[in-house]
Short mmCIF file of C-alpha atoms and ligand atoms in Angstrom, two decimals:
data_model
loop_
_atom_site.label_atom_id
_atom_site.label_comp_id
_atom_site.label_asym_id
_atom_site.label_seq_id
_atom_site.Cartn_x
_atom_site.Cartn_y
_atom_site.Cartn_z
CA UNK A 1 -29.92 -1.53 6.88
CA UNK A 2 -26.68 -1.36 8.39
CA UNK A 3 -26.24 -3.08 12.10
CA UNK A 4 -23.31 -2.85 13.73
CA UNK A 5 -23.45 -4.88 16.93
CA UNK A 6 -21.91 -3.57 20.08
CA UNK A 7 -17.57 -4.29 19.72
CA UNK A 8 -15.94 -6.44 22.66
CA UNK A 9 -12.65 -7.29 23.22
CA UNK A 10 -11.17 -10.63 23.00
CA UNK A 11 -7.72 -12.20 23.55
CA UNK A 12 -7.18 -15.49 20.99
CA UNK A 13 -3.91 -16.87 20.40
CA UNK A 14 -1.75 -14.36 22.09
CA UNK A 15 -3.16 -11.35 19.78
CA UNK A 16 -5.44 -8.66 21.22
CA UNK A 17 -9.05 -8.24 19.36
CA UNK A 18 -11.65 -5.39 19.43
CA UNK A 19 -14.69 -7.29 17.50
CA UNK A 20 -17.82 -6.70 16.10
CA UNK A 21 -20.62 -8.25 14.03
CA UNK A 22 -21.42 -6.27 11.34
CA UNK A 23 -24.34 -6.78 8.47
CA UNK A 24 -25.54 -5.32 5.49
CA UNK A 25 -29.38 -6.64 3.94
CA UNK A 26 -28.23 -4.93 1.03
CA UNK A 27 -25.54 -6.97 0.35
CA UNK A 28 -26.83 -9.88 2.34
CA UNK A 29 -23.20 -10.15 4.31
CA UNK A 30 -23.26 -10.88 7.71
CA UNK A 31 -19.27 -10.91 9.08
CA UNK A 32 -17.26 -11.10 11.91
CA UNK A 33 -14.79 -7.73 11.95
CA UNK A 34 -12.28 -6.91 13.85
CA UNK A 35 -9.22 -4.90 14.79
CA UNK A 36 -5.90 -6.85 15.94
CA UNK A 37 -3.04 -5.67 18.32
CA UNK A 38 -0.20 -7.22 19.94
CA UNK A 39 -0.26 -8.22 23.79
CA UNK A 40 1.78 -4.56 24.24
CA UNK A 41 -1.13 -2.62 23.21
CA UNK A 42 -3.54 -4.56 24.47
CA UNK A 43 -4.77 -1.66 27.07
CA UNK A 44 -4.79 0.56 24.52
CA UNK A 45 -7.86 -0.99 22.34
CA UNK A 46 -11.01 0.51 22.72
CA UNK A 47 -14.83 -0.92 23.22
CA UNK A 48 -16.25 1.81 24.47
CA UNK A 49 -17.38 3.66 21.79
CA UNK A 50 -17.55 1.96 17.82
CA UNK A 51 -16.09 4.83 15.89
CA UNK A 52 -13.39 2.67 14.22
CA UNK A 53 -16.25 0.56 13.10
CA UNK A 54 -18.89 3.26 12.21
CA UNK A 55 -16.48 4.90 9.89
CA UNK A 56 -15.48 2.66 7.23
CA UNK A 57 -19.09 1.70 7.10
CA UNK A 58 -20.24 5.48 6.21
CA UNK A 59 -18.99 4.48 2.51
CA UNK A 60 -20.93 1.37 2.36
CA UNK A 61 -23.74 3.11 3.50
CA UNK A 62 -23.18 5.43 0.64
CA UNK A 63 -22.75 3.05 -2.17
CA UNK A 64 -25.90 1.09 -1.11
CA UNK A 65 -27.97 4.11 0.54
CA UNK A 66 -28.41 2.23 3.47
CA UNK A 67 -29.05 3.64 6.95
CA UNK A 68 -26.86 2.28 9.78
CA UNK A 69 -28.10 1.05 13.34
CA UNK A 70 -25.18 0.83 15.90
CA UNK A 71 -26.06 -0.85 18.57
CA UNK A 72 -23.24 1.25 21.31
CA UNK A 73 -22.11 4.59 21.63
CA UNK A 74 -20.57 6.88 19.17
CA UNK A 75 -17.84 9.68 20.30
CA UNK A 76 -19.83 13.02 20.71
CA UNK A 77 -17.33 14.95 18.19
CA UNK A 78 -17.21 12.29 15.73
CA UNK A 79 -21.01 11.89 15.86
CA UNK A 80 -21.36 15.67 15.35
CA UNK A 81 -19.12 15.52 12.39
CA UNK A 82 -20.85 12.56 10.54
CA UNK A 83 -24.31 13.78 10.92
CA UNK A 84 -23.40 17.17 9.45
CA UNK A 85 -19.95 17.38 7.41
CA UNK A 86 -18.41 14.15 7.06
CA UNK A 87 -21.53 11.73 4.96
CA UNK A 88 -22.06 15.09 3.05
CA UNK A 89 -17.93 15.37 1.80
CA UNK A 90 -17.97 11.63 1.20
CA UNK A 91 -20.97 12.03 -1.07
CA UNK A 92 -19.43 14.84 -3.23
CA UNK A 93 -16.79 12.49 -5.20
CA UNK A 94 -19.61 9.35 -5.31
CA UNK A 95 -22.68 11.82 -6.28
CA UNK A 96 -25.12 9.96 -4.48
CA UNK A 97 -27.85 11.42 -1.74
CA UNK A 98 -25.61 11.90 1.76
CA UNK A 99 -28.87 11.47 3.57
CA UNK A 100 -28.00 8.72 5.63
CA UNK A 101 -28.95 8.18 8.84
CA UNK A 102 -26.57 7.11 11.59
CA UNK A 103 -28.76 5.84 15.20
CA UNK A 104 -26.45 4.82 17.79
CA UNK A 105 -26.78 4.40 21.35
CA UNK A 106 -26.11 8.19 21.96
CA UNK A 107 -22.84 9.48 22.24
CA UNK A 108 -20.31 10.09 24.71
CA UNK A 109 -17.31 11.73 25.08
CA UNK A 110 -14.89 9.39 27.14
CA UNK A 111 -11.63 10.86 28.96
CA UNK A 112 -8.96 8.20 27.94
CA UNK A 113 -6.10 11.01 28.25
CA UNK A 114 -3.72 9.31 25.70
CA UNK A 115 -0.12 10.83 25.45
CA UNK A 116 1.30 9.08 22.38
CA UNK A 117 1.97 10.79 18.69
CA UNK A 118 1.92 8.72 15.82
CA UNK A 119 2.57 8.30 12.15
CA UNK A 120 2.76 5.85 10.05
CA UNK A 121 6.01 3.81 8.82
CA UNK A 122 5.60 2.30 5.65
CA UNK A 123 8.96 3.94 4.37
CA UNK A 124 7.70 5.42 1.07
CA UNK A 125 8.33 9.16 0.32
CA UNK A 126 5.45 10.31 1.88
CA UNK A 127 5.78 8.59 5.25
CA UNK A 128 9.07 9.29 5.24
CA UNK A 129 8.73 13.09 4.47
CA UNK A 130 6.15 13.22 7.59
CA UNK A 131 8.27 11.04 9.81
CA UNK A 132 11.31 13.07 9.06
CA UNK A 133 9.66 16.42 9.94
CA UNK A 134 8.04 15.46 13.24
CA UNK A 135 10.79 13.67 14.92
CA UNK A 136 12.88 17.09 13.82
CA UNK A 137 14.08 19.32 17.20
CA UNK A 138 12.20 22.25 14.97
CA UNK A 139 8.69 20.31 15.92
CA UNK A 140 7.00 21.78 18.82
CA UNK A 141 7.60 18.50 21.33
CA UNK A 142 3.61 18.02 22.08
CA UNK A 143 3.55 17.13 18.50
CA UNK A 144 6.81 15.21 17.97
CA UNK A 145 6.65 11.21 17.05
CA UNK A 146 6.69 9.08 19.90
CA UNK A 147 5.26 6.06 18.36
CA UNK A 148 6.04 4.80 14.80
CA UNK A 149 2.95 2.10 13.08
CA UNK A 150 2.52 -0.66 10.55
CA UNK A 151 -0.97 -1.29 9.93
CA UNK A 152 -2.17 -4.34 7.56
CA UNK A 153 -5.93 -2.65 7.18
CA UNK A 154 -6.21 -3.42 2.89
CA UNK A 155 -3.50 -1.68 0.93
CA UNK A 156 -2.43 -4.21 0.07
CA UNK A 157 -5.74 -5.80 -0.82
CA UNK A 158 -9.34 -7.33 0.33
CA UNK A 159 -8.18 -10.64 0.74
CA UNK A 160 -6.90 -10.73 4.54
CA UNK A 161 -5.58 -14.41 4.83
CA UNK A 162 -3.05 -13.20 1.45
CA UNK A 163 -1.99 -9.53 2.49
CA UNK A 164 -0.63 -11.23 5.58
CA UNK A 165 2.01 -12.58 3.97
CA UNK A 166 3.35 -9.27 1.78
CA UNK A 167 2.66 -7.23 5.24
CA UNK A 168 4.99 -9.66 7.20
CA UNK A 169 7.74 -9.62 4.32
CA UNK A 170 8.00 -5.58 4.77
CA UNK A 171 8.09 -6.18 8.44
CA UNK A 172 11.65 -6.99 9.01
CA UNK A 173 12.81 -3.39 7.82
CA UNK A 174 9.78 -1.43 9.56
CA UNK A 175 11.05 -2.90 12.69
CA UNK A 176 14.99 -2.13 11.99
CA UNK A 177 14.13 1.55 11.18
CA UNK A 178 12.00 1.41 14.48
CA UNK A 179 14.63 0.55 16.37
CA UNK A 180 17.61 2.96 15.17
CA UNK A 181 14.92 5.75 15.62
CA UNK A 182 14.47 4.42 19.01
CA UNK A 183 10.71 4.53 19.03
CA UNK A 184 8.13 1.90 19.47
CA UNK A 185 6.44 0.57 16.78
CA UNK A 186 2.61 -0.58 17.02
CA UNK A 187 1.17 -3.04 14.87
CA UNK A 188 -2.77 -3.07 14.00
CA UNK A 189 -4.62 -5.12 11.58
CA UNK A 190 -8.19 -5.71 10.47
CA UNK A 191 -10.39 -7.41 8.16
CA UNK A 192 -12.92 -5.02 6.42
CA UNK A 193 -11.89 -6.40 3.09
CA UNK A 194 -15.24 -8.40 2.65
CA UNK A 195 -17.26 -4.73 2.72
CA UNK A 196 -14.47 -3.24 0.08
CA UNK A 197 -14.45 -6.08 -2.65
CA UNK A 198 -13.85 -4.40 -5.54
CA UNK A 199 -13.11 -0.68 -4.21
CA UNK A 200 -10.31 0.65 -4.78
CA UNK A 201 -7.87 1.18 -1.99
CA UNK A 202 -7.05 4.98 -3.35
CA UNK A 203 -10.38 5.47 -2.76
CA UNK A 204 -11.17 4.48 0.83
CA UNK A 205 -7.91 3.70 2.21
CA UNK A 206 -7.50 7.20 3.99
CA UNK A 207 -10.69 6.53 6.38
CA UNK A 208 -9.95 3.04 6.56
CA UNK A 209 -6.55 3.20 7.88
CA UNK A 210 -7.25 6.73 10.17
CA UNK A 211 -10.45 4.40 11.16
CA UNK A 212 -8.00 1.84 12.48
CA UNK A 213 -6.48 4.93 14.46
CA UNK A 214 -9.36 5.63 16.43
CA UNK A 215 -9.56 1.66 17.62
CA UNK A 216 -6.78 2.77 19.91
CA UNK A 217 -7.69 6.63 21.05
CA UNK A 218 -6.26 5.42 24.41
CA UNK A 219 -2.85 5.38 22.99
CA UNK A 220 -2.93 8.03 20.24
CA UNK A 221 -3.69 11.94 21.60
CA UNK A 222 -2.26 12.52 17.95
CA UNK A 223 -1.78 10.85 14.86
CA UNK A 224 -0.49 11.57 11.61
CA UNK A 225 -1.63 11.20 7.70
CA UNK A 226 1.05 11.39 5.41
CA UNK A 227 -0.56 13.48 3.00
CA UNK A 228 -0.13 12.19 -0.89
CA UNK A 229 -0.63 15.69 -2.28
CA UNK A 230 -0.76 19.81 -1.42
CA UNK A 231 -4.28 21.53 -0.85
CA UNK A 232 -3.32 23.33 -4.39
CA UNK A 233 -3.69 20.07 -5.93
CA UNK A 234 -6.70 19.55 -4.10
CA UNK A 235 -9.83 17.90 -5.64
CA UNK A 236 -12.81 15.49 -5.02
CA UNK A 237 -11.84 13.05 -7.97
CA UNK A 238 -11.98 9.56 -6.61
CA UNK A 239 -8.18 9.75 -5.19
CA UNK A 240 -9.67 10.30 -1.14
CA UNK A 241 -5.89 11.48 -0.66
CA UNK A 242 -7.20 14.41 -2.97
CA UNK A 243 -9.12 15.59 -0.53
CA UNK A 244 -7.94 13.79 2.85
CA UNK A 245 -6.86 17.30 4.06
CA UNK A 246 -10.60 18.43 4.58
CA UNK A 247 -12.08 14.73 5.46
CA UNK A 248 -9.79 13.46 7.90
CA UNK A 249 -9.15 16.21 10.06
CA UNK A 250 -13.43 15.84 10.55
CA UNK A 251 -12.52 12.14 11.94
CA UNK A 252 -10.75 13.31 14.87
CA UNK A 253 -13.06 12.70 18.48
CA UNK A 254 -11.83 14.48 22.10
CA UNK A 255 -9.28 11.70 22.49
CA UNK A 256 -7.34 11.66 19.25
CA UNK A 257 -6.59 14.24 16.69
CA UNK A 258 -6.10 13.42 13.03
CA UNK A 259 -3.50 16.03 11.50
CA UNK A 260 -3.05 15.56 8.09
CA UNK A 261 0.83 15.88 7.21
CA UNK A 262 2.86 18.00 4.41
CA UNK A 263 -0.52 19.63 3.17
CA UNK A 264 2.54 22.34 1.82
CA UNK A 265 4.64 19.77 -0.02
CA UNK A 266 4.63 18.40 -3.59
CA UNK A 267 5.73 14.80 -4.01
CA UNK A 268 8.92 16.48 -5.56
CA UNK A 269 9.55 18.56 -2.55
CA UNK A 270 9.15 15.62 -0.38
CA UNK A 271 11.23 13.88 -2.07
CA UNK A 272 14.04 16.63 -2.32
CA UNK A 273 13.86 16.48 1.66
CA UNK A 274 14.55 13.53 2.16
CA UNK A 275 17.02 12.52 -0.91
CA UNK A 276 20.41 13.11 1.58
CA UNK A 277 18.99 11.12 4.14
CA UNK A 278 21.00 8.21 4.59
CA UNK A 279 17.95 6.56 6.15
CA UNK A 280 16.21 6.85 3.68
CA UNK A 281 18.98 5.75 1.29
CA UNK A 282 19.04 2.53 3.13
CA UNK A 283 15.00 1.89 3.44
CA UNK A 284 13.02 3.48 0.94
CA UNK A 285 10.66 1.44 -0.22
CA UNK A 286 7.58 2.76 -2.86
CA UNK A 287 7.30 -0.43 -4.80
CA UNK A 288 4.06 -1.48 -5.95
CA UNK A 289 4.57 -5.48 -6.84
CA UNK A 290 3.31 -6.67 -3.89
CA UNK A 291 0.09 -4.92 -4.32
CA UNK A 292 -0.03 -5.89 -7.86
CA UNK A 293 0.74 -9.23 -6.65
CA UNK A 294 -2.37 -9.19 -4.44
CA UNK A 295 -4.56 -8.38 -7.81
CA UNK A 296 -2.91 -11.23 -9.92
CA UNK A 297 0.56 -9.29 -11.31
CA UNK A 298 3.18 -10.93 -10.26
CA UNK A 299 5.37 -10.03 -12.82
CA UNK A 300 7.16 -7.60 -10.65
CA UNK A 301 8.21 -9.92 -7.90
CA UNK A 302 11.03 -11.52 -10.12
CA UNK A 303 13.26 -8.78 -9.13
CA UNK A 304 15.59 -9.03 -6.42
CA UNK A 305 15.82 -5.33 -5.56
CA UNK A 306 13.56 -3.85 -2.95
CA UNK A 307 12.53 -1.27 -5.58
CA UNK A 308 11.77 -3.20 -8.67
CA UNK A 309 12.15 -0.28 -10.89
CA UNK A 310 10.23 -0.94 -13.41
CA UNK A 311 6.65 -0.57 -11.99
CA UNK A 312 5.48 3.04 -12.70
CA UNK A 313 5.65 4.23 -8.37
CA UNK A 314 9.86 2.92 -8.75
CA UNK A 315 10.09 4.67 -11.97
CA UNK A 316 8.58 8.14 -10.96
CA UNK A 317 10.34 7.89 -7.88
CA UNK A 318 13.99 6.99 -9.45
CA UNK A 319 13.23 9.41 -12.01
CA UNK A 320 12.53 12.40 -9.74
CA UNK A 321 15.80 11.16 -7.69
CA UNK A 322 17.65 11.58 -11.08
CA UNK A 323 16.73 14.88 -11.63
CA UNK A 324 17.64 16.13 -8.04
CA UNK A 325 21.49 14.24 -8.79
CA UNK A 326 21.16 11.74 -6.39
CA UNK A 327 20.25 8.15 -8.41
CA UNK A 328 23.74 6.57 -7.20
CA UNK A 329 22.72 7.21 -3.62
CA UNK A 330 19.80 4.67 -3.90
CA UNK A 331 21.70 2.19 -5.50
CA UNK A 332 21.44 -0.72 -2.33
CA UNK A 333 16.81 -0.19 -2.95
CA UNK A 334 16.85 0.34 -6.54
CA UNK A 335 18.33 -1.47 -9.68
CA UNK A 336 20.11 1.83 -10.72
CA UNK A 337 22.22 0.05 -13.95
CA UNK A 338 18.61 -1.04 -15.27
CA UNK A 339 17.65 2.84 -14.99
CA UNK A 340 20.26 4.14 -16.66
CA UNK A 341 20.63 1.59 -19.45
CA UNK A 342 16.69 2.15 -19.73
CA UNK A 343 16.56 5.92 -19.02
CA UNK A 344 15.88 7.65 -22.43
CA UNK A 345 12.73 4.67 -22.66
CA UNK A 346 11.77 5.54 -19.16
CA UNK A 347 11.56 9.32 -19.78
CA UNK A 348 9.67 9.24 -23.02
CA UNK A 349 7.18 6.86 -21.45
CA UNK A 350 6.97 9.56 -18.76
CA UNK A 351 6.81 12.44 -20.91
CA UNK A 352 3.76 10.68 -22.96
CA UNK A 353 1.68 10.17 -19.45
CA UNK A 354 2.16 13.84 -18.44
CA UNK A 355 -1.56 14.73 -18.17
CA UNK A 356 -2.56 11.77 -16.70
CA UNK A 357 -2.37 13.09 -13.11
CA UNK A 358 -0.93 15.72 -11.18
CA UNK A 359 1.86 14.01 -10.12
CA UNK A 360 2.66 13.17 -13.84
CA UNK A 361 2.86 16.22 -14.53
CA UNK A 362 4.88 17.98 -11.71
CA UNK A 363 7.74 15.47 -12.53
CA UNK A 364 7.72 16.12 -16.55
CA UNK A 365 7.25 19.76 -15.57
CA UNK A 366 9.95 19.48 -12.92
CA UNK A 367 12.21 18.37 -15.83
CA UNK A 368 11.69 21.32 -17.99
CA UNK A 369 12.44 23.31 -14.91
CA UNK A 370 16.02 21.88 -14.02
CA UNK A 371 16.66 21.71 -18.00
CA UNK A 372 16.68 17.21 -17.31
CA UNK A 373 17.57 15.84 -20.92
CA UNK A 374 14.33 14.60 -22.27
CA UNK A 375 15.05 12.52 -25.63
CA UNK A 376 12.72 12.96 -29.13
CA UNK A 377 10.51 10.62 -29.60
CA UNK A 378 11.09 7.64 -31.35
CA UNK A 379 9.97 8.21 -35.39
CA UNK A 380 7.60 5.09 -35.15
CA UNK A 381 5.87 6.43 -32.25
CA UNK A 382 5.98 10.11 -33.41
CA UNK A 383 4.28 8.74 -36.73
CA UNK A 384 1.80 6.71 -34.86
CA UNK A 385 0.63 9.37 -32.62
CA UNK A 386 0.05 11.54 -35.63
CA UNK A 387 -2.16 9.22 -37.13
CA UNK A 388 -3.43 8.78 -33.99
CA UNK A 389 -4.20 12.36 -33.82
CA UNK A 390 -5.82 12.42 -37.51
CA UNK A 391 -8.11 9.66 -36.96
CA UNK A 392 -9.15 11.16 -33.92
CA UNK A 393 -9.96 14.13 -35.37
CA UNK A 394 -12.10 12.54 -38.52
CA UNK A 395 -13.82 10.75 -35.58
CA UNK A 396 -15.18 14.18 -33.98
CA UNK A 397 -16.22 15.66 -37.33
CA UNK A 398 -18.02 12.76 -38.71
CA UNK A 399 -19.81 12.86 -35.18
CA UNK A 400 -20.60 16.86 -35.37
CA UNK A 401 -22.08 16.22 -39.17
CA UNK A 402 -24.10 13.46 -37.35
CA UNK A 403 -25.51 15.45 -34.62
CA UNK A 404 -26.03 18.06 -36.28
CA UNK A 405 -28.20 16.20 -38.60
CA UNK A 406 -30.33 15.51 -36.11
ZN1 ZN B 501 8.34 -1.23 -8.36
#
């Protein structure tokens, strides 16, 4: 069982706190967890109901088939959607029983009458694609931006204490952008890592992080995911951005809408839009190596650029810039002479992961499209990959004669 106590809010140190206890018999974890403001947004936290607790904890109650006991209210819409749409569509990619059951102390539905629109501002393609279009005079002004986030709630890892320090690094340019847009920027954290030790982040950090939403419906009326793919490419693999255009939209409560952003757009079109953007010229930041820092790489933190370029995120993105024309526009975030001294390398790499994912494979198809040169293979590689391919093939017979033999 599942108990998640009744959240309060606290003020320590000149930081704002919604907190809970939180247990699990399964896994025999009893923790403190909490959500984290600044003094500005203090107001704005809410106790009143637990869904920002309730939610990440659906997937724990998944994994271990445990039923959950909160001990406060739970917003009537969000309560609705749990029981009936959202444990079943978190079940589907996991293939376990969704027949969990959620007590609370009823439900409620609470008139906070927020006013703010969000989105996130972590200044990769995606977020910038969605912040880009909804601050735009062509968005209908009830759902224009007024309120630009950060949120440290585990992308960059379980360990809180250690993804403080890479969140505060990307700070200083969050809060620049922030400020030339002329919009307020809210910071949230939380530490749910100790439930998510050894998940990975592609795989619950779209309910985490619209979770952490939902600890502030007072502020947000709306709030926007920057989607990571189109609903063509949609699919329940265990990528929850696959399917975060069905999912989230089922978190929203009364207070606060979840919309889920650029459902229409292709990482290559998103990045096409925002490629002549001088903003985005100046801040665009995809790099993994801080993650990859977080689980033990550090190799990628040697390089001075903001964009290291050679983790495989900097090298899709430069790549795709290359083939719109625009690489020398990014030269102050990426190392640009490294790409093009390392191109022909780069693109063969590429061209060998095409079927790895879908976004493989609209860049390396995007390339046959705009006639990008892609160079032969190298004769050693060619040569191994045939052998590769023979070997392979020797495999799966011997194994037909064998179970057919049987
Ligand atoms: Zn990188």
């Amino acid at each position: 069982m599942i108990t998640i106590k009744r959240p309060h809010i606290e003020n320590r140190n000149s930081s704002y706190y919604v907190i809970t206890e939180i247990s699990s018999t399964t896994e025999n974890i009893s923790k403190e967890i909490w959500y984290r403001t600044t003094e500005e947004y203090a107001d704005y936290l809410v106790d009143e109901v637990a869904d920002a607790f309730v939610l990440p904890m659906l997937l724990v109650a998944l994994r271990n088939q445990e039923d959950i006991k909160v001990e406060a209210p739970i917003s009537e819409k969000l309560y609705y959607n749990i029981k009936n749409n959202i444990l079943y569509t978190l079940s589907i990619p996991l293939h376990v029983n969704y027949k969990i059951n959620v007590d609370c102390e009823g439900y409620v539905t609470p008139s906070f009458q927020p006013t703010a629109v969000g989105c996130g501002c972590s200044l990769g393609v995606d977020s910038f694609s969605a912040m880009i279009g909804h601050m735009s005079a062509d968005c209908p002004k009830g759902f224009r931006i007024t309120h630009l986030t950060n949120f440290n709630v585990g992308a960059y890892g379980n360990d809180f204490e250690k993804t403080e320090q890479f969140f505060h690094e990307a700070l200083p340019d969050v809060r620049k952008y922030a400020q030339e847009k002329g919009l307020p920027l809210v910071l949230l954290a939380s530490n749910f890592g100790p439930f998510f030790e050894g998940v990975n982040f592609n795989w619950c950090g779209p309910l985490r992080t619209m979770s952490a939403v939902l600890s502030l419906q007072k502020l947000f009326k709306r709030y926007y995911y920057a989607s990571s793919c189109t609903n063509k490419d949609f699919n329940f693999g265990m990528g929850m951005g696959d399917f975060a255009s069905l999912l989230l939209p089922m978190i929203s409560t009364d207070n606060t809408e979840i919309i889920v952003a650029d459902q229409d757009k292709t990482r290559i079109e998103k990045t096409a839009s925002i490629v002549d953007n001088p903003e985005a010229q100046h801040y665009l930041d995809v790099c993994w190596k801080r993650i990859k820092a977080n689980r033990g790489d550090t190799r990628y933190l040697q390089y001075p650029y903001k964009n290291c370029t050679r983790c495989s995120k900097c090298q899709r993105t430069l790549l795709t810039i290359d083939i719109l024309g625009y690489t020398d526009n990014f030269k102050e975030v990426f190392d640009v002479e490294y790409f093009k001294q390392n191109r022909d390398e780069i693109v063969r790499n590429y061209v060998a992961r095409k079927d790895e994912n879908h976004h493989f494979h609209e860049v390396y198809q995007f390339m046959i499209d705009k006639g990008y040169p892609i160079p032969q293979e190298r004769k050693k590689k060619k040569i191994k990959k045939f052998f590769r391919s023979f070997l392979n093939e020797i495999i799966k017979k011997i194994k037909r004669i064998f179970n057919s033999a049987f």
